[in-house]
Coordinates of C-alpha atoms in Angstrom, one line a residue:
X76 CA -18.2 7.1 15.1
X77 CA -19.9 6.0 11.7
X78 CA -21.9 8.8 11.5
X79 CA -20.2 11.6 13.0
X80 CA -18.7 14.4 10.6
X81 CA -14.5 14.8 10.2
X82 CA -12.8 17.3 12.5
X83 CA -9.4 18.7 12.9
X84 CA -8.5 15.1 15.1
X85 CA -9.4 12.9 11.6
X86 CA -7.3 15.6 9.3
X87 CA -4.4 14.7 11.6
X88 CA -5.0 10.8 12.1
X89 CA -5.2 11.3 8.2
X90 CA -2.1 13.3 7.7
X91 CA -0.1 11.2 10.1
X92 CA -1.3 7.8 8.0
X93 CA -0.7 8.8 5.3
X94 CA 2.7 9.5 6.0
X95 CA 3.9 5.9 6.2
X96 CA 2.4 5.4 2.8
X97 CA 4.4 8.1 1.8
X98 CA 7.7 7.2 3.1
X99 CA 6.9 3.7 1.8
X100 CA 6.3 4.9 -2.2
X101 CA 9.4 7.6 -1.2
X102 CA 11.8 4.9 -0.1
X103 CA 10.7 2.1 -2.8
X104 CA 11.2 4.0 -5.9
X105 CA 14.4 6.0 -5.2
X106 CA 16.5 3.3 -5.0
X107 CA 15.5 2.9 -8.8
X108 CA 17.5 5.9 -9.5
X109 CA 20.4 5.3 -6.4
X110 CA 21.2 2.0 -7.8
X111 CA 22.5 3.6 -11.5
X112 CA 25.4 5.3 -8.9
X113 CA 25.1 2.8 -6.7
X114 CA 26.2 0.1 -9.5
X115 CA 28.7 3.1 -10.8
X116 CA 31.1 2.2 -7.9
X117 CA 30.3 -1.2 -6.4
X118 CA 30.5 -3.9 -9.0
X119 CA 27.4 -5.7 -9.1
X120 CA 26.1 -8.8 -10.7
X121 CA 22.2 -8.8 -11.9
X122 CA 21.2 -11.0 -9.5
X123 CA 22.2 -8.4 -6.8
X124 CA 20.5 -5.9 -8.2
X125 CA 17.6 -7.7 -8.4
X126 CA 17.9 -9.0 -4.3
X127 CA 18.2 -4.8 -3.8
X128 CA 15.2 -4.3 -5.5
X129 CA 13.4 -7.2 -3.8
X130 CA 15.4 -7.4 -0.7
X131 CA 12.7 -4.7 0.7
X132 CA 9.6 -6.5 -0.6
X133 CA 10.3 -9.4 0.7
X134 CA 11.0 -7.9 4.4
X135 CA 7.5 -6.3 3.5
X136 CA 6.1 -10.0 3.9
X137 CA 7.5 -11.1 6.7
X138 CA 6.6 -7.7 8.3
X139 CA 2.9 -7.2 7.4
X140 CA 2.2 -10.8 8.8
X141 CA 4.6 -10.7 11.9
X142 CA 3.7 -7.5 13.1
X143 CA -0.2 -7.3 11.8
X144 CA -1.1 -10.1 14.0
X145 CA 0.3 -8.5 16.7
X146 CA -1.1 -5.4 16.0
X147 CA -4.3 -7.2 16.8
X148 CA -3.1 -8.5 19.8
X149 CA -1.0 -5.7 21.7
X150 CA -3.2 -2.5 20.1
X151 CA -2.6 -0.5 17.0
X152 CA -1.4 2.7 19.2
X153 CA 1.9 0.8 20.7
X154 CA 3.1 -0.3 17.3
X155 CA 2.2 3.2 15.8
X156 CA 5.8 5.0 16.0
X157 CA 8.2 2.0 17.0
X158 CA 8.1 0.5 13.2
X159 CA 8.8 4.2 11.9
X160 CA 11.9 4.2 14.2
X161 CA 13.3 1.1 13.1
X162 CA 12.4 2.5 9.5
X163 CA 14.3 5.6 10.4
X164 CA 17.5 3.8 11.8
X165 CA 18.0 1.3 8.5
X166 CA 17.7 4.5 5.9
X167 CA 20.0 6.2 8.2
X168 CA 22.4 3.5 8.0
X169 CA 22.3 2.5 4.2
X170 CA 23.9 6.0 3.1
X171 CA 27.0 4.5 4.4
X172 CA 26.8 1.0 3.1
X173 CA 30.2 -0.6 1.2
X174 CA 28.8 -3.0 -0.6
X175 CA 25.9 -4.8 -2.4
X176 CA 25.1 -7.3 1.3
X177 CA 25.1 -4.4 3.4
X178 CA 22.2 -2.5 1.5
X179 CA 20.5 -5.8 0.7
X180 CA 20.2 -6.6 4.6
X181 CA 19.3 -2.4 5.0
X182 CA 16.6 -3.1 2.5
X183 CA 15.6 -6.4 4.1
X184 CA 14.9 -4.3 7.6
X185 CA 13.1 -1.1 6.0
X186 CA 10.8 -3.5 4.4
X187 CA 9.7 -5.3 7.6
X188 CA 9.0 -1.8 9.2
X189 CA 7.2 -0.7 6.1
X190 CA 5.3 -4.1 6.1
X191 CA 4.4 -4.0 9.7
X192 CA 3.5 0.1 9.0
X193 CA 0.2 -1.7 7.1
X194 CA -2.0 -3.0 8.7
X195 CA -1.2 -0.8 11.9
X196 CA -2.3 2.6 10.2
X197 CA -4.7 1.7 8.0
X198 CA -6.8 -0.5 10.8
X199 CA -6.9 2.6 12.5
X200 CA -7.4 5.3 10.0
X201 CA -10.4 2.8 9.0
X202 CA -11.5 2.2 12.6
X203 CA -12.1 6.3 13.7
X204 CA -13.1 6.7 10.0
X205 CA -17.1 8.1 9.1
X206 CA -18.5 5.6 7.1
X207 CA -19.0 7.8 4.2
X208 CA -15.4 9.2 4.5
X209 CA -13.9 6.3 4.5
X210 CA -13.5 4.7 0.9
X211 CA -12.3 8.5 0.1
X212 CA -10.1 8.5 3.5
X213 CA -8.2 5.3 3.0
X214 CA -8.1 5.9 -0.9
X215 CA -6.0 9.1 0.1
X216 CA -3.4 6.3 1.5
X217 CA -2.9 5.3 -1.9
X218 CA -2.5 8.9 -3.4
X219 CA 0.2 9.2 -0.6
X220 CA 1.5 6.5 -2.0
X221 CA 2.2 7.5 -5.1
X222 CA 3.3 11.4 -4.3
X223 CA 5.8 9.7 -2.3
X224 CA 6.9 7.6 -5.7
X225 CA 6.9 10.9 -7.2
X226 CA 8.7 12.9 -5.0
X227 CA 11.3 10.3 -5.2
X228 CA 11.9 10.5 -8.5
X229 CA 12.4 15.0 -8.4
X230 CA 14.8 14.4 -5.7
X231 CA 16.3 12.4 -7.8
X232 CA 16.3 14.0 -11.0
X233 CA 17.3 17.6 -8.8
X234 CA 20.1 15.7 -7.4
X235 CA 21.4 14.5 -10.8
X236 CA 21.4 17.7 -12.4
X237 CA 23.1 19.3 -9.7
X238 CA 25.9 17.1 -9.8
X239 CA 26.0 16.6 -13.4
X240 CA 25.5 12.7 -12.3
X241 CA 24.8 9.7 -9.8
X242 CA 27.1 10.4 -7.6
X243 CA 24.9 11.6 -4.4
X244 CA 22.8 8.3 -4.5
X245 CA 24.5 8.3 -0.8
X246 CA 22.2 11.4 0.0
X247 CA 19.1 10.0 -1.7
X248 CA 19.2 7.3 0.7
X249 CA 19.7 9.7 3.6
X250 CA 17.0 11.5 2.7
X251 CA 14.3 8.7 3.9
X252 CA 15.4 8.5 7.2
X253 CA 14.9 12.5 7.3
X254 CA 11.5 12.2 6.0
X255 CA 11.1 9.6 8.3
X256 CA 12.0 12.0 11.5
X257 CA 9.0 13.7 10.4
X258 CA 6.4 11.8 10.1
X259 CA 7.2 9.9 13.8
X260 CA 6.6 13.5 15.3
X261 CA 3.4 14.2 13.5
X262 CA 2.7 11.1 14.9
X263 CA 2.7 11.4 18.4
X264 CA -0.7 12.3 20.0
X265 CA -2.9 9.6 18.5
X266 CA -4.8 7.9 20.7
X267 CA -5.7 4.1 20.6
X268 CA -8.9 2.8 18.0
X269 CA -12.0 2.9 20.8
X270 CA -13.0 -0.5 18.4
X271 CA -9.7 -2.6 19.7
X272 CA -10.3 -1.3 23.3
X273 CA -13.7 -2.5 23.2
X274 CA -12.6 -5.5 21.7
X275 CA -10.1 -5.8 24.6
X276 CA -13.3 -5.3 27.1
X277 CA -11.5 -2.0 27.8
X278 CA -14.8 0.1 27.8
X279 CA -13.8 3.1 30.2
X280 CA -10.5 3.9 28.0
X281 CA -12.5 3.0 25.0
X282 CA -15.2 6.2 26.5
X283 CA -12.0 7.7 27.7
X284 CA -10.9 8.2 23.5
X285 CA -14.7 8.8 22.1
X286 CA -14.9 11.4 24.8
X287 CA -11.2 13.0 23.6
X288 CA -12.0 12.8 20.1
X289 CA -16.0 13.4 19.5
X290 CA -16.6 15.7 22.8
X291 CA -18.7 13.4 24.9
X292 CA -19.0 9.7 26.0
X293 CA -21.5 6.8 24.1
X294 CA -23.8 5.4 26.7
X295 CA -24.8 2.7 24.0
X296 CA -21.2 1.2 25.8
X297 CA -22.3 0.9 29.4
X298 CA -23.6 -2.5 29.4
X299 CA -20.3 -3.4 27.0
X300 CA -18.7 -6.5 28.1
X301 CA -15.4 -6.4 29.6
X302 CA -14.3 -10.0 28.1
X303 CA -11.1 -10.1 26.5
X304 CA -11.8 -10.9 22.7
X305 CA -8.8 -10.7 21.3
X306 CA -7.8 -14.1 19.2
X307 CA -4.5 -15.7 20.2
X308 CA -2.1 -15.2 17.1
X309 CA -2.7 -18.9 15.7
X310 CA -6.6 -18.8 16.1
X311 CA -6.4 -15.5 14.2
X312 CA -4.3 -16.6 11.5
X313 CA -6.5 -19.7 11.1
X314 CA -10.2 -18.2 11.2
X315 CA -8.6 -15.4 8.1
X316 CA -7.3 -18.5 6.6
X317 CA -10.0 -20.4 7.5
X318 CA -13.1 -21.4 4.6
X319 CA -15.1 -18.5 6.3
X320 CA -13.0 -15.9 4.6
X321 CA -11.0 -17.8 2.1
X322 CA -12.6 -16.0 -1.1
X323 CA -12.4 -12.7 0.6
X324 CA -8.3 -13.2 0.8
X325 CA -7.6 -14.6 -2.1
X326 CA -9.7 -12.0 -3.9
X327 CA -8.1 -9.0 -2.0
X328 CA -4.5 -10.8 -2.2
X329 CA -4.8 -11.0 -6.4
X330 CA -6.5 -8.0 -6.4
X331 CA -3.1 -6.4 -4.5
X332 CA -1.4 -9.1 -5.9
X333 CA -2.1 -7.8 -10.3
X334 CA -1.9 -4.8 -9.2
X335 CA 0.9 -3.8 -7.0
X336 CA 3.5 -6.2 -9.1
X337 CA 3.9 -4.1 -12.2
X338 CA 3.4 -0.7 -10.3
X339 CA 6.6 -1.8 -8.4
X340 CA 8.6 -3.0 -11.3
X341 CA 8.1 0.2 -13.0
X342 CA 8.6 2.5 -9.9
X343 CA 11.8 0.6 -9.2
X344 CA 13.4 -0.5 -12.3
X345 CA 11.4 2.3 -14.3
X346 CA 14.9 4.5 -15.4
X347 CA 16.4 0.8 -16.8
X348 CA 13.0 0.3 -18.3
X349 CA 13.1 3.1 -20.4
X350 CA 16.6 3.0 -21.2
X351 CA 15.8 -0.3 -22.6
X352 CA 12.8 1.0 -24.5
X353 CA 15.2 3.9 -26.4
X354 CA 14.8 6.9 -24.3
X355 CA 18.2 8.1 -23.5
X356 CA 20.5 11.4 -23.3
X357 CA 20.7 13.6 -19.9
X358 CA 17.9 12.6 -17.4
X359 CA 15.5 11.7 -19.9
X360 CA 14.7 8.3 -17.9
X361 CA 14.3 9.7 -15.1
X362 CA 12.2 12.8 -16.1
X363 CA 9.9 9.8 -18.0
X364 CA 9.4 7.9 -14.8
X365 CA 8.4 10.9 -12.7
X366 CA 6.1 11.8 -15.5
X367 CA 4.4 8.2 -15.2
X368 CA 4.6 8.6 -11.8
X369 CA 2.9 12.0 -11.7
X370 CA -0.1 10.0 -14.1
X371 CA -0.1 7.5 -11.0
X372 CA -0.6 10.1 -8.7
X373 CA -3.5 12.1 -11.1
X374 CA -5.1 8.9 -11.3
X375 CA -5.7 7.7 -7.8
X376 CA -6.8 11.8 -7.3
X377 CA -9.4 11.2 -10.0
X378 CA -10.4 7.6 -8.3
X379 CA -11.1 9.6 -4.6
X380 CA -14.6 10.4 -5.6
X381 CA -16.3 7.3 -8.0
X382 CA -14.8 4.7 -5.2
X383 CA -17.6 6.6 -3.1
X384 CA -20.7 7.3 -5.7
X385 CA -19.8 4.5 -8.5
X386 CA -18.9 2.0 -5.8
X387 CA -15.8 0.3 -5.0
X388 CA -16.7 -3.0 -7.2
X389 CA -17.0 -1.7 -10.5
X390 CA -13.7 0.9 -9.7
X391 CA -12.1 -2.8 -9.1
X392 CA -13.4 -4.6 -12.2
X393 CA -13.8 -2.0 -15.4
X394 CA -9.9 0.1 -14.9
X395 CA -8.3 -3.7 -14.3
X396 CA -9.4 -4.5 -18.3
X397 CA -8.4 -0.9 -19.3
X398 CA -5.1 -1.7 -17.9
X399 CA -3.9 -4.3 -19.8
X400 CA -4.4 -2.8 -23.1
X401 CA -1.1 -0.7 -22.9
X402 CA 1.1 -3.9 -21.7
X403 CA -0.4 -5.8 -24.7
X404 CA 0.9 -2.8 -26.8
X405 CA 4.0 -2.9 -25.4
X406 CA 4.7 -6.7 -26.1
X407 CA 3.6 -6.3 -29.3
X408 CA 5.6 -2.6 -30.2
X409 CA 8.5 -3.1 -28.0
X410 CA 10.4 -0.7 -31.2
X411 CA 7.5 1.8 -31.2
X412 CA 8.6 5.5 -31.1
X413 CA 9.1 7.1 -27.4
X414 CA 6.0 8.9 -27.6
X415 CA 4.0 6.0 -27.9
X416 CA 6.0 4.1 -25.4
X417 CA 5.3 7.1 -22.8
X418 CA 2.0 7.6 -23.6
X419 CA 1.2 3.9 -23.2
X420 CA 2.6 3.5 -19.9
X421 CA 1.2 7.1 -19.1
X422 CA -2.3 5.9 -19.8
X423 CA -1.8 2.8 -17.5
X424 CA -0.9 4.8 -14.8
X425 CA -3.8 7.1 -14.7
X426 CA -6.4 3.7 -14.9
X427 CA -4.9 1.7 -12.4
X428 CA -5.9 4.3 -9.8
X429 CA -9.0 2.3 -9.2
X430 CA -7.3 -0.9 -8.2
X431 CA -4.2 1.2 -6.6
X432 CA -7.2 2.5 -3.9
X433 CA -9.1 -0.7 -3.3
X434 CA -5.9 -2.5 -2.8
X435 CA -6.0 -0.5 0.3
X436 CA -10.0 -0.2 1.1
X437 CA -11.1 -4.0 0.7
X438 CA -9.1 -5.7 3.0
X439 CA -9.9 -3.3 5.8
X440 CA -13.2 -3.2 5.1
X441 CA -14.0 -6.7 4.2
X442 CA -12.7 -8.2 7.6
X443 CA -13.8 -7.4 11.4
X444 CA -12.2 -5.5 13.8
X445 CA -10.7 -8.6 15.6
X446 CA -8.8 -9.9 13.1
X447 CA -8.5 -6.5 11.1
X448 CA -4.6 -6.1 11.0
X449 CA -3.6 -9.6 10.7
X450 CA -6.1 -10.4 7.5
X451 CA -4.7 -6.7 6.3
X452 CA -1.0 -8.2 6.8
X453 CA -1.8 -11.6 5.0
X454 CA -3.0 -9.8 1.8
X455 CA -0.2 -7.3 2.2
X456 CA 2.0 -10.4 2.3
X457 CA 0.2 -12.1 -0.4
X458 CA 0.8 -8.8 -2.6
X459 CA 4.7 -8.8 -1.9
X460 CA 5.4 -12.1 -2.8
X461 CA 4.5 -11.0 -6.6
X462 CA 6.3 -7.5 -6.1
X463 CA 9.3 -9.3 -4.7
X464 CA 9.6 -11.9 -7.4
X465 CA 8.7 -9.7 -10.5
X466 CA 11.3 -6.8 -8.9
X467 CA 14.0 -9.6 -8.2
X468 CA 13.1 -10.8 -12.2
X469 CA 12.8 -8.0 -13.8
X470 CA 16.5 -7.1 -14.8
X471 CA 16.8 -11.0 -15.3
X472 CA 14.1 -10.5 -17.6
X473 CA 15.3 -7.7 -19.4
X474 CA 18.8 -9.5 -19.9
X475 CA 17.1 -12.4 -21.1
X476 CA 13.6 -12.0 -23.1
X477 CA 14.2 -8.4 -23.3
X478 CA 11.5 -5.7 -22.3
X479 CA 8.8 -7.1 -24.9
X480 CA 8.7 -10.1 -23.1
X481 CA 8.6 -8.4 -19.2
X482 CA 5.5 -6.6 -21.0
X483 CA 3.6 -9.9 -21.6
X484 CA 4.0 -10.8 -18.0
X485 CA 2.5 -8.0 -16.5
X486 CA -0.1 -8.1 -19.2
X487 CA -1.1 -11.6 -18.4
X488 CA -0.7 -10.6 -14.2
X489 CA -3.8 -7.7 -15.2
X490 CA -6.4 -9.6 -16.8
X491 CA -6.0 -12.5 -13.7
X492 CA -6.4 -9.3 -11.4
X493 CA -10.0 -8.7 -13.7
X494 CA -11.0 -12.2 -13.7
X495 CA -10.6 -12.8 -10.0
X496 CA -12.2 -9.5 -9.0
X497 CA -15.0 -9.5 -11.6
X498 CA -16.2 -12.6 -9.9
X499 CA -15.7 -12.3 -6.3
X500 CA -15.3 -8.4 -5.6
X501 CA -18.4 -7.4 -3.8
X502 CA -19.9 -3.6 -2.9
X503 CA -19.0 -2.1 0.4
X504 CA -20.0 1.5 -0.2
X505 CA -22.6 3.2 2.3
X506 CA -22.3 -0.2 4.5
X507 CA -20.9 -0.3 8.6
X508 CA -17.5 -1.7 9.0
X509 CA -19.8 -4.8 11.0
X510 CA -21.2 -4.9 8.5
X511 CA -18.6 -5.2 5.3
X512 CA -16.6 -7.4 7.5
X513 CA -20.0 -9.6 8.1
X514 CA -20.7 -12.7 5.5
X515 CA -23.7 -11.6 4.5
X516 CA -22.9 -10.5 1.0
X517 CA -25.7 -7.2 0.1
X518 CA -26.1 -6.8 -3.6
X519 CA -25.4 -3.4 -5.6
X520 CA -29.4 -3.6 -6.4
X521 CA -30.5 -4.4 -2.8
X522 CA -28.3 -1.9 -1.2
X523 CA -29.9 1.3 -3.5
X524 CA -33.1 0.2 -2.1
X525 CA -32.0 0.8 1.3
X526 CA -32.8 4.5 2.5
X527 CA -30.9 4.4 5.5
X528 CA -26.4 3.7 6.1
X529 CA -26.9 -0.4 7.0
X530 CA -25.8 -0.9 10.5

């Protein structure tokens, strides 16, 4: 499975994981542009809007832990479509909400199935993965991520301009749940991960998959044990919590945790944020934030390839310091000219696409297959709690220190993200998921003296 080259089966596992990445950046960042109709005829206080903004995110942390230990436990395959269902049902519903509680709660339930969505597809899109696909395969998670963000924020802008306002936000957040229809067929077909089963002691339907997938069976698994491995869901929770892996979690949580909190902000709130930076008339904010978003996009793209020949640890460390530049700008020019205020959010985009892909790679590559899902959905948890504050904040903010303040936070937020991860990230390219997920930490210098993949 490490060695063997992609096929038609890995550009559909790929396409179909991708998709809940996809729906996730779809369904996060066009409620930035429903909530200006949405607050248009339901009367609103700012501490509402910032629950609808956060409600999501904070579903997202109950979900990712919930349902990522029991990923591990009950099989990646099972969990596969059901969370995309449940997705599907809330969108369908909150295009007939009649009031601010009603899409709160909405929000609250797509973020649990887009929390539990995870750790499910990325431990298996890692766990069929080639080892040197797979920094360049889950990276593509992230680039999903952000097309999503960006398709968002056309169907948006086409929407406005078609009815000369907000007044089809109802149809914007329709249009998840039929997205959503799509991606649960595309879905179906995928078999099990072969490294749960084999972690189950289920060898012959482990041989059963390798055979379906790669075209014959491994006889390396003939003398497999049939044990049961799996952790119960406290002893897995406790040995990723445990002093084992501590650094590894707190390192991939901040890392998430830097990164993820001013992406959301400005996905979510980004047409108020630029209203509040000057740039109005027409759809001008919203045309701004798809054009960030687009730079998003463009820079995980141009990320795919040095995240597999640079190495993952210095496309962590060096685009973290780059990123911080622009918010230090911003607090310090919050009356600059819209160009600059554009191209200074443009140009954080385009360098966070480092720590936008490793936010998904390290923590499925740093942990083993046992405990996979449930350390993915403890740093997918530790990531939302700073999304879900900073979104529920950030109009506060803006009412109260105005957007030059907001600025200073999320500059402060990036250079903890590069102090963390220039001194615990660690290099993972070329290695075995047993061994990235092993303690033994290999150096950058030791592993270009090794001729052969480790493992």
């Amino acid at each position: 499975m490490d060695e063997a080259p992609t096929s038609k089966f890995h550009r559909k596992l790929l396409i179909a994981c991708c998709g809940g990445p996809f729906l996730d950046g779809y369904i996060l960042s066009l409620i930035g542009v429903a909530l200006v109709g949405f607050v248009a005829d339901y009367p609103v206080s700012p501490v509402q809007v910032g629950l609808i903004g956060a409600a999501s995110l904070i579903g997202m942390f109950f979900g990712a832990i919930i349902f990522g230990t029991l990923t591990d436990r009950i099989g990646r395959e099972k969990m596969y479509a059901i969370d995309l269902m449940v997705l599907v049902g809330a969108c369908f519903l909150t295009a007939f909400v009649q009031g601010p509680w009603q899409l709160i709660v909405l929000r609250f339930i797509i973020g649990l199935a887009i929390g539990a969505d995870y750790p499910i597809a990325t431990s298996l899109l890692t766990e069929f993965t080639p080892v040197k696909k797979r920094g360049f395969m889950i990276g593509l998670s992230a680039l999903a991520w952000g097309l999503g963000a960006m398709t968002a924020f056309l169907v948006g802008w086409v929407m406005v301009e078609a009815s000369g306002g907000y007044e089809l936000w109802r149809w914007m957040l329709l249009s998840g749940a039929i997205l959503g229809v799509i991606v649960v067929v595309i879905r179906r077909g995928i078999p099990e991960s072969p490294r749960w089963l084999i972690q189950k002691g289920r060898i012959a339907e482990a041989q059963d998959v390798i055979e379906q997938v790669y075209g014959h069976r491994d006889m390396s698994l003939s003398t497999a044990s049939t044990e049961d491995r799996t952790l119960p869901t406290w002893d897995a929770l406790r040995l990723v919590l445990s002093r084992k892996y501590r650094k590894r979690v707190i390192m991939c949580g901040v890392l998430y945790f830097a990164q993820i909190t001013p992406q959301y902000a400005i996905y979510i709130f980004g047409p108020m944020i630029l209203l509040s930076f000057g740039l109005e008339g027409g759809s001008l904010d919203i045309i701004g934030t798809a054009v960030i978003s687009l730079l998003f996009v463009l820079g995980n793209a141009a990320a795919l390839k040095p995240v597999e020949t640079l190495g993952r640890r210095p496309m962590t460390v060096i685009p973290f310091a780059l990123m911080s530049l622009p918010l230090l700008a911003l607090w310090l020019l919050p009356n600059g000219p819209v160009w600059f205020v554009i191209l200074a959010f443009c140009f954080y985009a385009f360098v966070s696409g480092g720590p936008s892909l490793m936010e998904w790679i390290y923590p499925n590559e740093l942990f083993p297959t046992e405990i996979r899902a449930t350390a993915v959905g403890i740093v997918v948890a530790i990531s939302r709690i700073g999304a879900a504050t900073g979104t529920f904040l950030m109009p506060i903010g803006l009412a109260q220190f105005g957007v030059s303040g907001v600025m200073l936070v999320g500059a402060v937020l990036t250079l903890i993200g590069f102090v963390v991860t220039y001194a615990w990230a660690v290099e993972t390219k070329g290695r075995s998921l047993e061994d990235t997920s092993s303690i033994t930490v290999i150096t950058p210098e030791q592993l270009a003296k090794v001729k052969t993949p480790v493992g």
